Coordinates of C-alpha atoms in Angstrom, one line a residue:
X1384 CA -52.9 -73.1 25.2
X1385 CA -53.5 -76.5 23.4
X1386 CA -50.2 -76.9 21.1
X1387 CA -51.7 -78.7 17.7
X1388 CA -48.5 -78.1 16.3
X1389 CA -44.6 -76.0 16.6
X1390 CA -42.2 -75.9 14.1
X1391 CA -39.3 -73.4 14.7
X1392 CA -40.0 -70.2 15.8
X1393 CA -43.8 -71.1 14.4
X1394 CA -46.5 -72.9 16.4
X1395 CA -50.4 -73.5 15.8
X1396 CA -52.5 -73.5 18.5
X1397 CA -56.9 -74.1 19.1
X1398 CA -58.2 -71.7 21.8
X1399 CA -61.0 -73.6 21.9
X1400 CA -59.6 -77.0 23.1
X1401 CA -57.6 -75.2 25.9
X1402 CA -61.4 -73.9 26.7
X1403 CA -62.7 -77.2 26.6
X1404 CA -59.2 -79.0 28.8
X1405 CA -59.9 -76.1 31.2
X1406 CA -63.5 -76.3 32.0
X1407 CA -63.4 -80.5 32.7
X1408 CA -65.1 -81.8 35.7
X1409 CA -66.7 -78.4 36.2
X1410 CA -68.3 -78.5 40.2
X1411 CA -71.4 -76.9 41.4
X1412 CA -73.6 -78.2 44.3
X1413 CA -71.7 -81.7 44.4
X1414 CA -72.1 -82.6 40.3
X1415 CA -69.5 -82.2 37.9
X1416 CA -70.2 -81.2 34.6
X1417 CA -68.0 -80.4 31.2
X1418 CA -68.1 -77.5 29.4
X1419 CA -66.7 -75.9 26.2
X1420 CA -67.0 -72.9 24.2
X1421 CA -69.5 -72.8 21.4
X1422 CA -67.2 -73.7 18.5
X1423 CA -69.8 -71.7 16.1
X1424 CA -67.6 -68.9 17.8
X1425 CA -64.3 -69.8 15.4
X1426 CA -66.3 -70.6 12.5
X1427 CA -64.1 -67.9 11.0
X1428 CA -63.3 -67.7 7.2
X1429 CA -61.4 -65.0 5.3
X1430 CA -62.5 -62.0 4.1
X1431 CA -62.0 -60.8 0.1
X1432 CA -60.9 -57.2 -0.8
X1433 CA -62.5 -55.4 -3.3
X1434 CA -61.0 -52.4 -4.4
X1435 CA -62.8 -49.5 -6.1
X1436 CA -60.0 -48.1 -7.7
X1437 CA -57.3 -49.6 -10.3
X1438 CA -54.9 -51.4 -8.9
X1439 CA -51.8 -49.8 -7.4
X1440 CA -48.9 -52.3 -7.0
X1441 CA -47.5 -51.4 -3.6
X1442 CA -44.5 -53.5 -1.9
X1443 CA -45.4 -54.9 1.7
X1444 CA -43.3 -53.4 5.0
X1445 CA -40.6 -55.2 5.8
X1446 CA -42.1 -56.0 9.0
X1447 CA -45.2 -57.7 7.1
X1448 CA -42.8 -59.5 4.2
X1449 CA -41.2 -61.4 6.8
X1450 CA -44.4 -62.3 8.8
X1451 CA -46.0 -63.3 5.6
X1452 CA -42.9 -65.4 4.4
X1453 CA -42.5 -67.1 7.9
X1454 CA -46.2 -68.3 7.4
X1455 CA -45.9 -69.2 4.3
X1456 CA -42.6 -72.1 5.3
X1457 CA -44.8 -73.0 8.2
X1458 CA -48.5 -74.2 6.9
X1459 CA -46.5 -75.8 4.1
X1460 CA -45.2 -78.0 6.3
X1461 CA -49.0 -79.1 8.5
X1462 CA -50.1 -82.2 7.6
X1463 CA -53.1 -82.3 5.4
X1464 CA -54.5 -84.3 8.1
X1465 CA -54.3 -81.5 10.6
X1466 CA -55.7 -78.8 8.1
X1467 CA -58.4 -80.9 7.1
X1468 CA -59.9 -81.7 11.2
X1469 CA -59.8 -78.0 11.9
X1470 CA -61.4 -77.0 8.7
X1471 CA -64.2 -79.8 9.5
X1472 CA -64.5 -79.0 13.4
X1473 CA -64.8 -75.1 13.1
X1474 CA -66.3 -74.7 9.2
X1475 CA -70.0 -74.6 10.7
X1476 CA -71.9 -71.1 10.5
X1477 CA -71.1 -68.4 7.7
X1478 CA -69.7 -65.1 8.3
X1479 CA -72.9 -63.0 8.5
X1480 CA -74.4 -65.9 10.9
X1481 CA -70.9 -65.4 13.2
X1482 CA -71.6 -62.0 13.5
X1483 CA -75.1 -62.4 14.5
X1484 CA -74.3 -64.8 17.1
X1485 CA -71.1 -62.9 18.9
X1486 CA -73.2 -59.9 18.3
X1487 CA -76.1 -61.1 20.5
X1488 CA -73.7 -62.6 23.1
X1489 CA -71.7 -59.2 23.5
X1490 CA -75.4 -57.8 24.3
X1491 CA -76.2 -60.6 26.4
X1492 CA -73.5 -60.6 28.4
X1493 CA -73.4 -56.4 29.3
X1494 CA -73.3 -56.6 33.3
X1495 CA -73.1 -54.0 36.0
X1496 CA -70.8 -55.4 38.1
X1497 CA -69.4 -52.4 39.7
X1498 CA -66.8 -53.0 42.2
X1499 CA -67.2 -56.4 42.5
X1500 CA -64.0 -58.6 43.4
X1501 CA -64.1 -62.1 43.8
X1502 CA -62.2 -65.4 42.5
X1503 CA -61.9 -69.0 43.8
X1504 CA -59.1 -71.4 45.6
X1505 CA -59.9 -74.5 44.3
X1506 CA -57.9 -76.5 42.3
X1507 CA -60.7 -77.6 39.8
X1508 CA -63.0 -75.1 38.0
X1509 CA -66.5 -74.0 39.2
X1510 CA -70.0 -72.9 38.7
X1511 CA -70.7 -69.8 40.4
X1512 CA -74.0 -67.3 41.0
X1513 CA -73.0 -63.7 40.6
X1514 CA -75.6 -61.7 40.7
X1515 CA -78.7 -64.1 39.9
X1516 CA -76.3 -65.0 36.8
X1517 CA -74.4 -67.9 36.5
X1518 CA -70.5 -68.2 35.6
X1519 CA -67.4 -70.6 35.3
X1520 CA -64.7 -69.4 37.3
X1521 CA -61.1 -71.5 36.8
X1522 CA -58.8 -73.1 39.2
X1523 CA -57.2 -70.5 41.8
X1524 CA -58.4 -67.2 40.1
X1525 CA -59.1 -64.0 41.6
X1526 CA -60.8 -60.6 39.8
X1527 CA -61.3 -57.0 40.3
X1528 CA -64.2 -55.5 38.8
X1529 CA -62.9 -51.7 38.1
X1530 CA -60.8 -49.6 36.6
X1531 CA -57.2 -50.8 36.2
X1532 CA -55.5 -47.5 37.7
X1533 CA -57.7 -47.8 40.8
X1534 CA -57.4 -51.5 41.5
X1535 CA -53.8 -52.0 40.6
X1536 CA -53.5 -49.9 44.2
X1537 CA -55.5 -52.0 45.7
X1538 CA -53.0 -55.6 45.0
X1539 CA -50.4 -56.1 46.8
X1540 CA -46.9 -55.2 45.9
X1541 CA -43.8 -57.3 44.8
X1542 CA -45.2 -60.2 44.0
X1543 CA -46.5 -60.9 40.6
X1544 CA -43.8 -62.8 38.4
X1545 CA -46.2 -62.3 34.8
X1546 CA -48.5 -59.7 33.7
X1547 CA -50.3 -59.6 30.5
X1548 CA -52.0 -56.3 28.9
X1549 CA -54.5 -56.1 26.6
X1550 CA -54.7 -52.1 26.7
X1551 CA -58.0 -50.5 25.2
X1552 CA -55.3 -48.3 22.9
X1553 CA -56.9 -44.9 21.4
X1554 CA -58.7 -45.6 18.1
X1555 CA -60.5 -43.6 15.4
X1556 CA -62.7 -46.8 14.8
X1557 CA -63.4 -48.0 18.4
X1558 CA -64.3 -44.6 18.6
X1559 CA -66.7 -44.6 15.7
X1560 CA -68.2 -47.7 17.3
X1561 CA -68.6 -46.3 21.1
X1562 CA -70.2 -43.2 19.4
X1563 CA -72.8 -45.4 17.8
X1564 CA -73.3 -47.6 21.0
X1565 CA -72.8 -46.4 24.2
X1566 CA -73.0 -49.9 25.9
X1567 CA -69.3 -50.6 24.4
X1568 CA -67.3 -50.5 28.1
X1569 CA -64.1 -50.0 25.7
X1570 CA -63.0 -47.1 27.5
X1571 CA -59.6 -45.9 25.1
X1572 CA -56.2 -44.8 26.5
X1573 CA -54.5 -42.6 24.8
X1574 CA -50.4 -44.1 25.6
X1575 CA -49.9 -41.6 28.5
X1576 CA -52.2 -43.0 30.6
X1577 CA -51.6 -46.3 30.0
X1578 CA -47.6 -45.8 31.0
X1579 CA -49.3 -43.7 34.3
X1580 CA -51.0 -47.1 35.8
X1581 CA -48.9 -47.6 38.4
X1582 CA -47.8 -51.4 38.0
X1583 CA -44.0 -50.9 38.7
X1584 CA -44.6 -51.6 42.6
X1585 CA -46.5 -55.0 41.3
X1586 CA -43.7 -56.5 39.4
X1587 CA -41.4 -59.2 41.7
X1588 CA -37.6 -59.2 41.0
X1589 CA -37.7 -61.3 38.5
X1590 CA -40.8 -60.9 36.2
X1591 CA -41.7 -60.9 32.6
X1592 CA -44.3 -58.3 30.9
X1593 CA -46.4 -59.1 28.1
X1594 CA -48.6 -55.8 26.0
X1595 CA -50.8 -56.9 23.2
X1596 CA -50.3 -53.6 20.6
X1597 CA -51.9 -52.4 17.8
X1598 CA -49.6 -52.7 14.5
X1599 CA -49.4 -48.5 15.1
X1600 CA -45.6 -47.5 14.9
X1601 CA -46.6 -44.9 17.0
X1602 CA -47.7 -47.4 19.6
X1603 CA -45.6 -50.0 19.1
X1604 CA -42.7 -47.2 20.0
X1605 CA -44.7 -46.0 23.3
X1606 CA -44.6 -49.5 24.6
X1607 CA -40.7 -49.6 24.2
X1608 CA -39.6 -46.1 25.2
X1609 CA -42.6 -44.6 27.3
X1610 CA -45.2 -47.2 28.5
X1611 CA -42.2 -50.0 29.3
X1612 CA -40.0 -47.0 31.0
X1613 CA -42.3 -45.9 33.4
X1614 CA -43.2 -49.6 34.8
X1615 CA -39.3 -50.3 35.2
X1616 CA -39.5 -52.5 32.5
X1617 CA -36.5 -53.3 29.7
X1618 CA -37.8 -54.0 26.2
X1619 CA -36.4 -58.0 25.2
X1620 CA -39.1 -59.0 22.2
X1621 CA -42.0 -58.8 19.8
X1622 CA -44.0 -61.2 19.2
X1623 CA -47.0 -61.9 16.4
X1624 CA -50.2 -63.5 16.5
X1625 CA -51.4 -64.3 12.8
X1626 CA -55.4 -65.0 12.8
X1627 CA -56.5 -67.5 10.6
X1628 CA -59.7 -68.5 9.0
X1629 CA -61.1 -72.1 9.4
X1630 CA -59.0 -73.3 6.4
X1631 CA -55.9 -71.8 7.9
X1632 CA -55.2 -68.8 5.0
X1633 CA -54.6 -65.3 6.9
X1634 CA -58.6 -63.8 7.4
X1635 CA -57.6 -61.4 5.4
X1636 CA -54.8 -60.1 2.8
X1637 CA -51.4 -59.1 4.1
X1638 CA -51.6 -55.2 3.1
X1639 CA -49.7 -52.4 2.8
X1640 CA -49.2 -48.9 4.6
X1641 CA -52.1 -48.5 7.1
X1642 CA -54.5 -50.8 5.8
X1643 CA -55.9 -53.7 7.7
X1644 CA -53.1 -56.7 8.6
X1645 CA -54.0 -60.4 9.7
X1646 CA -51.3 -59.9 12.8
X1647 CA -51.2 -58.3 16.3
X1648 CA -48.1 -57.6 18.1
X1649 CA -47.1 -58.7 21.6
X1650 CA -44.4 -57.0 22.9
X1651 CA -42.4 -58.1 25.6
X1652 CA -40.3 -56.6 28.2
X1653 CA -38.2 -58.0 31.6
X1654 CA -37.6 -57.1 34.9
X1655 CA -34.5 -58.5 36.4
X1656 CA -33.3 -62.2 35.1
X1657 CA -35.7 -64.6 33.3
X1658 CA -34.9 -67.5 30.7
X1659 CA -33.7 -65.7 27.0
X1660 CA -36.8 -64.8 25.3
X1661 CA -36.7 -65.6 21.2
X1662 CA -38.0 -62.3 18.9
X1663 CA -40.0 -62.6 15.9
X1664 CA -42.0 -65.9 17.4
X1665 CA -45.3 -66.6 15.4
X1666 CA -47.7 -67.6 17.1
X1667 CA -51.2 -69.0 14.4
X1668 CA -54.1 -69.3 15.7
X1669 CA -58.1 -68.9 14.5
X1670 CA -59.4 -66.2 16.7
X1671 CA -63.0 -66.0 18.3
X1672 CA -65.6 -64.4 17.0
X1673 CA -66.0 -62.3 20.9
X1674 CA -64.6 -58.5 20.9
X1675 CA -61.3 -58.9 22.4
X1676 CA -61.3 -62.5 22.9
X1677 CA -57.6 -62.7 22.6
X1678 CA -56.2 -66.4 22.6
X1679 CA -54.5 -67.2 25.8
X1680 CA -50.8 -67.5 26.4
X1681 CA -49.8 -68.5 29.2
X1682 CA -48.1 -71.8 28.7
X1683 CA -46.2 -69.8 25.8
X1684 CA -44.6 -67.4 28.3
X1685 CA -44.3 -69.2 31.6
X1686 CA -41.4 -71.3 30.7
X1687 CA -39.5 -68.3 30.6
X1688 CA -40.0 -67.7 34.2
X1689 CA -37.9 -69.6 36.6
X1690 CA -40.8 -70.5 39.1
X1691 CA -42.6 -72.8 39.7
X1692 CA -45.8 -71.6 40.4
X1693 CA -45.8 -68.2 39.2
X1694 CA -47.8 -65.5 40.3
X1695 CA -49.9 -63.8 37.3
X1696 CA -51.5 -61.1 36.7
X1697 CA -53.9 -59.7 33.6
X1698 CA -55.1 -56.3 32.9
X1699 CA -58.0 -54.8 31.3
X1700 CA -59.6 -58.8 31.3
X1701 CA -62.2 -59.7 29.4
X1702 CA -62.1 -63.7 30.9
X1703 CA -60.2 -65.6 32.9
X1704 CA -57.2 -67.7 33.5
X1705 CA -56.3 -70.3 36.2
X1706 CA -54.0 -69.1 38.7
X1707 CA -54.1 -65.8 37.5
X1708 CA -55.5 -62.3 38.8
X1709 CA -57.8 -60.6 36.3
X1710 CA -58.8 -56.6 36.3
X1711 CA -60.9 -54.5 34.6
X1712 CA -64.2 -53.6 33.9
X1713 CA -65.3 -56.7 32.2
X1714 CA -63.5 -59.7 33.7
X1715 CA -66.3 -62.1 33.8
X1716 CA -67.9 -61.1 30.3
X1717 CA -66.9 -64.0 28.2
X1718 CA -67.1 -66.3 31.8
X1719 CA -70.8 -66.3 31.5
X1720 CA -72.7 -69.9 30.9
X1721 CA -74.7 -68.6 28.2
X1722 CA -71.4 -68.5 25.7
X1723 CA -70.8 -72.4 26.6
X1724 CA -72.0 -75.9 25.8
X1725 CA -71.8 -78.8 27.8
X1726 CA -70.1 -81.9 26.6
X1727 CA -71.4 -85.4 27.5
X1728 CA -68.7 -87.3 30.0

Protein backbone atom coordinates (compact mmCIF):
# COMPACT_ATOMS: atom_id res chain seq x y z
CA UNK A 1 0.00 0.00 0.00
CA UNK A 2 3.00 2.35 0.58
CA UNK A 3 2.23 3.99 4.22
CA UNK A 4 3.54 7.85 3.80
CA UNK A 5 2.00 8.44 6.94
CA UNK A 6 -0.71 6.96 10.06
CA UNK A 7 -1.82 8.90 12.81
CA UNK A 8 -4.71 7.27 14.84
CA UNK A 9 -7.45 5.86 13.19
CA UNK A 10 -6.08 8.13 10.05
CA UNK A 11 -3.33 7.09 7.57
CA UNK A 12 -2.04 8.60 4.07
CA UNK A 13 -1.04 6.39 1.61
CA UNK A 14 0.59 6.88 -2.56
CA UNK A 15 -0.86 4.20 -4.83
CA UNK A 16 1.52 5.00 -7.04
CA UNK A 17 4.68 4.10 -5.05
CA UNK A 18 3.17 0.68 -4.02
CA UNK A 19 2.91 0.49 -8.18
CA UNK A 20 6.30 1.42 -8.51
CA UNK A 21 7.77 -1.18 -5.13
CA UNK A 22 5.60 -3.80 -6.98
CA UNK A 23 6.68 -3.77 -10.47
CA UNK A 24 10.80 -3.83 -9.49
CA UNK A 25 13.10 -6.15 -11.25
CA UNK A 26 10.27 -6.85 -13.67
CA UNK A 27 11.51 -10.39 -15.85
CA UNK A 28 10.92 -11.09 -19.43
CA UNK A 29 13.20 -13.26 -21.67
CA UNK A 30 16.19 -13.18 -18.99
CA UNK A 31 16.30 -8.97 -18.53
CA UNK A 32 14.87 -7.28 -15.71
CA UNK A 33 13.33 -4.10 -16.11
CA UNK A 34 11.45 -1.43 -13.58
CA UNK A 35 8.30 -0.12 -14.10
CA UNK A 36 5.85 2.44 -12.62
CA UNK A 37 2.58 3.92 -13.29
CA UNK A 38 2.45 7.09 -15.22
CA UNK A 39 2.26 9.63 -12.34
CA UNK A 40 0.39 12.13 -14.92
CA UNK A 41 -2.43 9.54 -13.80
CA UNK A 42 -2.77 11.34 -10.03
CA UNK A 43 -2.16 14.71 -11.26
CA UNK A 44 -5.48 15.24 -9.59
CA UNK A 45 -6.63 18.72 -8.25
CA UNK A 46 -9.99 19.72 -6.69
CA UNK A 47 -12.88 20.63 -8.32
CA UNK A 48 -14.94 24.14 -7.46
CA UNK A 49 -18.84 24.19 -7.16
CA UNK A 50 -20.69 26.63 -8.69
CA UNK A 51 -24.08 26.96 -7.88
CA UNK A 52 -26.87 28.54 -10.03
CA UNK A 53 -29.17 29.26 -7.39
CA UNK A 54 -28.76 31.36 -4.03
CA UNK A 55 -27.25 29.78 -1.51
CA UNK A 56 -29.19 27.48 0.77
CA UNK A 57 -27.35 26.82 4.14
CA UNK A 58 -27.79 23.13 4.61
CA UNK A 59 -26.08 21.17 7.73
CA UNK A 60 -23.78 18.14 6.66
CA UNK A 61 -24.96 14.33 7.72
CA UNK A 62 -23.66 13.18 10.59
CA UNK A 63 -21.92 10.54 8.81
CA UNK A 64 -20.08 13.38 6.59
CA UNK A 65 -19.39 15.95 9.84
CA UNK A 66 -17.42 13.40 11.40
CA UNK A 67 -15.50 12.27 8.22
CA UNK A 68 -14.87 15.85 7.50
CA UNK A 69 -13.70 16.66 11.18
CA UNK A 70 -11.50 13.53 11.34
CA UNK A 71 -9.68 14.94 8.24
CA UNK A 72 -9.50 18.08 9.22
CA UNK A 73 -7.24 16.83 12.91
CA UNK A 74 -5.31 14.64 10.60
CA UNK A 75 -3.59 16.86 7.55
CA UNK A 76 -3.11 19.44 10.34
CA UNK A 77 -0.78 17.34 11.72
CA UNK A 78 1.49 16.21 8.07
CA UNK A 79 4.47 17.82 7.90
CA UNK A 80 4.76 20.56 5.45
CA UNK A 81 7.57 18.61 4.11
CA UNK A 82 5.37 15.70 3.21
CA UNK A 83 2.53 17.93 1.61
CA UNK A 84 4.96 19.84 -0.25
CA UNK A 85 6.88 16.32 -2.22
CA UNK A 86 3.46 15.06 -3.07
CA UNK A 87 2.13 18.28 -4.38
CA UNK A 88 5.61 18.64 -6.42
CA UNK A 89 5.64 14.78 -7.58
CA UNK A 90 1.98 14.46 -8.83
CA UNK A 91 1.11 18.55 -9.68
CA UNK A 92 2.06 17.85 -13.48
CA UNK A 93 -0.88 17.88 -16.11
CA UNK A 94 -4.25 20.00 -15.62
CA UNK A 95 -7.51 18.54 -15.14
CA UNK A 96 -8.80 18.76 -18.78
CA UNK A 97 -5.25 17.18 -19.84
CA UNK A 98 -5.97 14.10 -17.00
CA UNK A 99 -9.03 13.50 -18.65
CA UNK A 100 -7.71 13.34 -21.98
CA UNK A 101 -5.04 11.01 -21.13
CA UNK A 102 -7.18 8.29 -18.83
CA UNK A 103 -9.72 8.86 -21.42
CA UNK A 104 -7.57 7.55 -24.27
CA UNK A 105 -6.01 4.79 -22.06
CA UNK A 106 -9.64 3.36 -21.10
CA UNK A 107 -10.01 3.20 -25.04
CA UNK A 108 -6.80 1.74 -25.51
CA UNK A 109 -6.97 -0.73 -23.25
CA UNK A 110 -10.74 -2.28 -24.41
CA UNK A 111 -9.77 -6.14 -24.87
CA UNK A 112 -11.72 -9.23 -25.82
CA UNK A 113 -10.42 -11.50 -23.63
CA UNK A 114 -13.34 -13.75 -23.32
CA UNK A 115 -12.73 -16.70 -21.09
CA UNK A 116 -9.34 -16.33 -20.64
CA UNK A 117 -7.77 -17.55 -17.23
CA UNK A 118 -4.32 -17.32 -16.57
CA UNK A 119 -1.80 -15.98 -13.71
CA UNK A 120 1.84 -16.68 -12.74
CA UNK A 121 3.85 -18.67 -9.79
CA UNK A 122 6.77 -16.70 -9.59
CA UNK A 123 7.79 -14.88 -6.85
CA UNK A 124 8.99 -11.74 -8.74
CA UNK A 125 6.69 -9.91 -11.27
CA UNK A 126 6.60 -10.48 -15.07
CA UNK A 127 6.17 -9.45 -18.62
CA UNK A 128 3.77 -11.36 -20.36
CA UNK A 129 2.18 -11.74 -24.21
CA UNK A 130 -1.55 -12.06 -24.10
CA UNK A 131 -2.88 -11.97 -27.12
CA UNK A 132 -0.13 -10.10 -29.35
CA UNK A 133 -0.41 -7.56 -26.27
CA UNK A 134 1.94 -7.13 -23.65
CA UNK A 135 1.22 -7.03 -19.73
CA UNK A 136 2.76 -7.08 -16.20
CA UNK A 137 1.47 -9.78 -14.18
CA UNK A 138 2.65 -9.70 -10.18
CA UNK A 139 4.11 -12.25 -8.00
CA UNK A 140 1.79 -15.51 -7.51
CA UNK A 141 -1.44 -14.20 -9.19
CA UNK A 142 -4.04 -15.91 -10.96
CA UNK A 143 -7.25 -14.38 -13.06
CA UNK A 144 -10.47 -15.38 -14.52
CA UNK A 145 -11.63 -13.52 -17.46
CA UNK A 146 -15.62 -13.73 -17.04
CA UNK A 147 -18.49 -13.10 -15.26
CA UNK A 148 -18.12 -13.27 -11.49
CA UNK A 149 -21.39 -15.56 -10.94
CA UNK A 150 -19.98 -18.05 -13.44
CA UNK A 151 -16.36 -18.27 -12.36
CA UNK A 152 -16.82 -18.02 -8.64
CA UNK A 153 -18.08 -21.94 -9.52
CA UNK A 154 -15.35 -22.60 -11.14
CA UNK A 155 -12.67 -21.87 -7.76
CA UNK A 156 -12.33 -24.07 -5.43
CA UNK A 157 -14.08 -24.10 -2.18
CA UNK A 158 -12.96 -23.32 1.52
CA UNK A 159 -10.06 -21.79 0.96
CA UNK A 160 -9.88 -18.16 0.45
CA UNK A 161 -9.01 -16.35 3.95
CA UNK A 162 -9.74 -12.40 2.10
CA UNK A 163 -11.97 -11.23 -0.56
CA UNK A 164 -12.38 -7.81 -1.74
CA UNK A 165 -15.47 -6.50 -3.89
CA UNK A 166 -15.57 -3.73 -6.00
CA UNK A 167 -19.37 -4.42 -7.20
CA UNK A 168 -20.45 -2.54 -10.45
CA UNK A 169 -23.63 -1.20 -7.97
CA UNK A 170 -26.90 -0.05 -10.14
CA UNK A 171 -26.51 3.68 -11.11
CA UNK A 172 -28.54 6.32 -12.93
CA UNK A 173 -25.18 7.88 -14.06
CA UNK A 174 -23.13 4.79 -15.10
CA UNK A 175 -26.18 4.20 -16.83
CA UNK A 176 -26.24 7.55 -18.62
CA UNK A 177 -22.65 6.80 -19.54
CA UNK A 178 -23.14 3.01 -20.96
CA UNK A 179 -26.07 4.45 -22.96
CA UNK A 180 -23.74 6.92 -24.61
CA UNK A 181 -20.85 4.27 -25.03
CA UNK A 182 -21.53 0.91 -25.43
CA UNK A 183 -17.75 -0.14 -25.01
CA UNK A 184 -18.19 0.62 -21.04
CA UNK A 185 -17.90 -3.39 -19.76
CA UNK A 186 -19.57 -1.80 -16.50
CA UNK A 187 -22.27 -4.20 -16.46
CA UNK A 188 -24.59 -2.80 -13.06
CA UNK A 189 -26.10 -5.10 -10.40
CA UNK A 190 -28.88 -4.14 -8.96
CA UNK A 191 -28.13 -5.60 -4.82
CA UNK A 192 -30.00 -8.86 -5.49
CA UNK A 193 -27.75 -10.13 -7.69
CA UNK A 194 -24.89 -9.24 -6.18
CA UNK A 195 -25.99 -11.13 -2.70
CA UNK A 196 -26.94 -14.29 -5.38
CA UNK A 197 -23.11 -14.80 -6.40
CA UNK A 198 -22.47 -17.68 -4.68
CA UNK A 199 -19.17 -16.94 -2.65
CA UNK A 200 -20.27 -18.48 0.74
CA UNK A 201 -18.77 -21.95 -0.30
CA UNK A 202 -15.30 -19.76 -1.09
CA UNK A 203 -14.91 -18.34 2.26
CA UNK A 204 -12.29 -20.55 4.81
CA UNK A 205 -13.27 -20.72 8.46
CA UNK A 206 -11.71 -17.95 9.33
CA UNK A 207 -11.96 -15.18 6.71
CA UNK A 208 -12.45 -11.47 6.40
CA UNK A 209 -14.77 -9.70 3.55
CA UNK A 210 -14.13 -6.42 2.29
CA UNK A 211 -17.29 -4.41 -0.30
CA UNK A 212 -16.29 -1.14 -1.63
CA UNK A 213 -20.15 0.76 -1.55
CA UNK A 214 -21.50 3.64 -2.92
CA UNK A 215 -22.38 6.33 -0.10
CA UNK A 216 -26.33 5.08 -1.06
CA UNK A 217 -28.13 4.32 2.33
CA UNK A 218 -29.99 2.05 0.46
CA UNK A 219 -26.77 0.20 -0.43
CA UNK A 220 -24.87 0.58 2.32
CA UNK A 221 -27.96 -1.30 4.25
CA UNK A 222 -28.05 -4.24 1.42
CA UNK A 223 -24.38 -4.92 2.16
CA UNK A 224 -25.23 -5.40 5.98
CA UNK A 225 -28.54 -7.18 5.97
CA UNK A 226 -28.96 -8.77 2.47
CA UNK A 227 -25.69 -9.01 0.40
CA UNK A 228 -23.46 -9.96 3.78
CA UNK A 229 -26.47 -12.50 4.92
CA UNK A 230 -26.56 -14.50 2.05
CA UNK A 231 -22.52 -15.09 1.80
CA UNK A 232 -22.60 -16.23 5.68
CA UNK A 233 -21.00 -13.22 6.48
CA UNK A 234 -21.45 -10.95 10.01
CA UNK A 235 -21.19 -7.25 9.50
CA UNK A 236 -17.87 -5.87 12.03
CA UNK A 237 -16.96 -2.31 10.24
CA UNK A 238 -17.10 0.60 7.82
CA UNK A 239 -14.48 2.03 6.57
CA UNK A 240 -13.78 5.42 4.33
CA UNK A 241 -11.49 6.27 1.70
CA UNK A 242 -11.29 10.21 1.32
CA UNK A 243 -9.75 11.14 -2.31
CA UNK A 244 -7.62 13.93 -2.36
CA UNK A 245 -6.23 16.27 -4.85
CA UNK A 246 -2.43 16.77 -5.38
CA UNK A 247 -2.33 19.48 -2.55
CA UNK A 248 -4.13 17.08 -0.25
CA UNK A 249 -7.78 19.23 0.10
CA UNK A 250 -10.78 16.71 -0.43
CA UNK A 251 -11.29 16.89 -4.70
CA UNK A 252 -14.24 18.23 -4.01
CA UNK A 253 -16.64 19.93 -1.21
CA UNK A 254 -18.02 17.76 1.55
CA UNK A 255 -21.90 18.12 0.51
CA UNK A 256 -25.01 17.62 1.69
CA UNK A 257 -28.14 15.22 1.06
CA UNK A 258 -27.37 13.38 -2.30
CA UNK A 259 -24.95 15.43 -3.73
CA UNK A 260 -21.47 14.37 -4.70
CA UNK A 261 -19.08 13.45 -1.42
CA UNK A 262 -15.10 13.16 -1.56
CA UNK A 263 -15.49 9.49 0.38
CA UNK A 264 -16.35 5.84 -0.58
CA UNK A 265 -17.24 3.34 2.01
CA UNK A 266 -15.66 -0.09 2.56
CA UNK A 267 -17.63 -2.20 4.56
CA UNK A 268 -16.48 -5.01 6.20
CA UNK A 269 -17.82 -8.18 7.45
CA UNK A 270 -16.19 -11.68 9.19
CA UNK A 271 -16.56 -15.15 8.99
CA UNK A 272 -15.51 -17.09 12.07
CA UNK A 273 -12.46 -15.47 14.30
CA UNK A 274 -10.05 -12.84 12.92
CA UNK A 275 -8.00 -10.02 14.89
CA UNK A 276 -10.77 -7.02 16.16
CA UNK A 277 -11.26 -4.85 13.27
CA UNK A 278 -11.40 -0.82 14.24
CA UNK A 279 -14.76 1.16 12.64
CA UNK A 280 -14.70 4.57 11.24
CA UNK A 281 -10.79 4.09 9.96
CA UNK A 282 -9.83 6.81 7.27
CA UNK A 283 -7.95 5.85 4.95
CA UNK A 284 -6.52 9.42 2.41
CA UNK A 285 -5.31 8.82 -0.50
CA UNK A 286 -5.09 10.76 -4.17
CA UNK A 287 -6.90 8.52 -6.47
CA UNK A 288 -6.03 7.63 -10.23
CA UNK A 289 -7.33 9.21 -12.89
CA UNK A 290 -8.43 5.19 -14.48
CA UNK A 291 -12.30 4.29 -14.04
CA UNK A 292 -12.33 2.24 -11.06
CA UNK A 293 -8.78 2.29 -10.23
CA UNK A 294 -9.42 1.84 -6.61
CA UNK A 295 -6.26 2.16 -4.32
CA UNK A 296 -5.15 -1.19 -3.04
CA UNK A 297 -5.54 -2.47 0.47
CA UNK A 298 -4.22 -5.29 1.13
CA UNK A 299 -1.53 -4.57 3.63
CA UNK A 300 -4.46 -2.58 5.48
CA UNK A 301 -6.59 -5.72 5.96
CA UNK A 302 -4.26 -8.65 6.20
CA UNK A 303 -3.00 -8.02 9.65
CA UNK A 304 -6.35 -8.80 10.69
CA UNK A 305 -6.05 -12.31 9.49
CA UNK A 306 -4.14 -14.78 11.49
CA UNK A 307 -2.21 -16.42 8.55
CA UNK A 308 0.48 -16.18 7.30
CA UNK A 309 0.24 -16.39 3.81
CA UNK A 310 -3.31 -15.80 3.23
CA UNK A 311 -5.21 -16.89 0.47
CA UNK A 312 -7.03 -13.80 -1.44
CA UNK A 313 -9.43 -13.33 -3.57
CA UNK A 314 -10.88 -10.00 -5.73
CA UNK A 315 -14.01 -9.63 -7.59
CA UNK A 316 -15.11 -7.70 -10.42
CA UNK A 317 -10.98 -6.76 -10.93
CA UNK A 318 -10.00 -4.20 -12.89
CA UNK A 319 -5.90 -5.03 -12.04
CA UNK A 320 -4.04 -7.09 -10.17
CA UNK A 321 -2.53 -7.94 -6.85
CA UNK A 322 0.27 -10.31 -5.76
CA UNK A 323 -0.78 -13.44 -4.29
CA UNK A 324 -4.18 -12.73 -5.01
CA UNK A 325 -6.96 -14.33 -7.41
CA UNK A 326 -8.62 -11.65 -9.64
CA UNK A 327 -12.22 -12.13 -11.60
CA UNK A 328 -14.13 -10.31 -13.82
CA UNK A 329 -14.47 -9.12 -17.10
CA UNK A 330 -11.64 -6.73 -17.07
CA UNK A 331 -8.82 -8.13 -14.89
CA UNK A 332 -5.93 -7.21 -16.95
CA UNK A 333 -7.22 -3.63 -18.14
CA UNK A 334 -5.14 -1.39 -16.09
CA UNK A 335 -2.14 -4.43 -16.39
CA UNK A 336 -1.42 -3.38 -19.84
CA UNK A 337 2.30 -1.80 -20.60
CA UNK A 338 0.94 0.98 -22.38
CA UNK A 339 -0.36 2.73 -18.81
CA UNK A 340 3.39 2.29 -17.50
CA UNK A 341 6.85 3.93 -17.66
CA UNK A 342 10.01 2.39 -17.09
CA UNK A 343 12.38 3.69 -14.47
CA UNK A 344 16.21 3.62 -14.97
CA UNK A 345 17.89 0.98 -12.35
Amino acid sequence: MSLVIKQGNCCLIDHWEFIAKLYKDVLFEENYQSYTLSAKLFSITSEVRTRKRKKVYEELSIETSKIKRMYEEFIAKVPNSIKERISQKYNILDTSSVRDFSASLFQSTIFDHHSINGGSTSDIPLKCKIQNEYFLIPPNSRFYYGSVNEECHKLDSGIFDLVIADPPWWNRYIRRLKNANEQLSYEMMYNEDIAAIPLSNLLSSNCLVAVWCTNSPANIQAVKNLIFRNWGVRYVASWHWLKVAVDLSPICPFGTGSTKQPYEMLIIGKVGSVAPIPDGQLIVSIPSALHSHKPPLLDLLKPYINKEQPRILELFARYLLPNTTSVGYEPLKWQHISLYETVDM
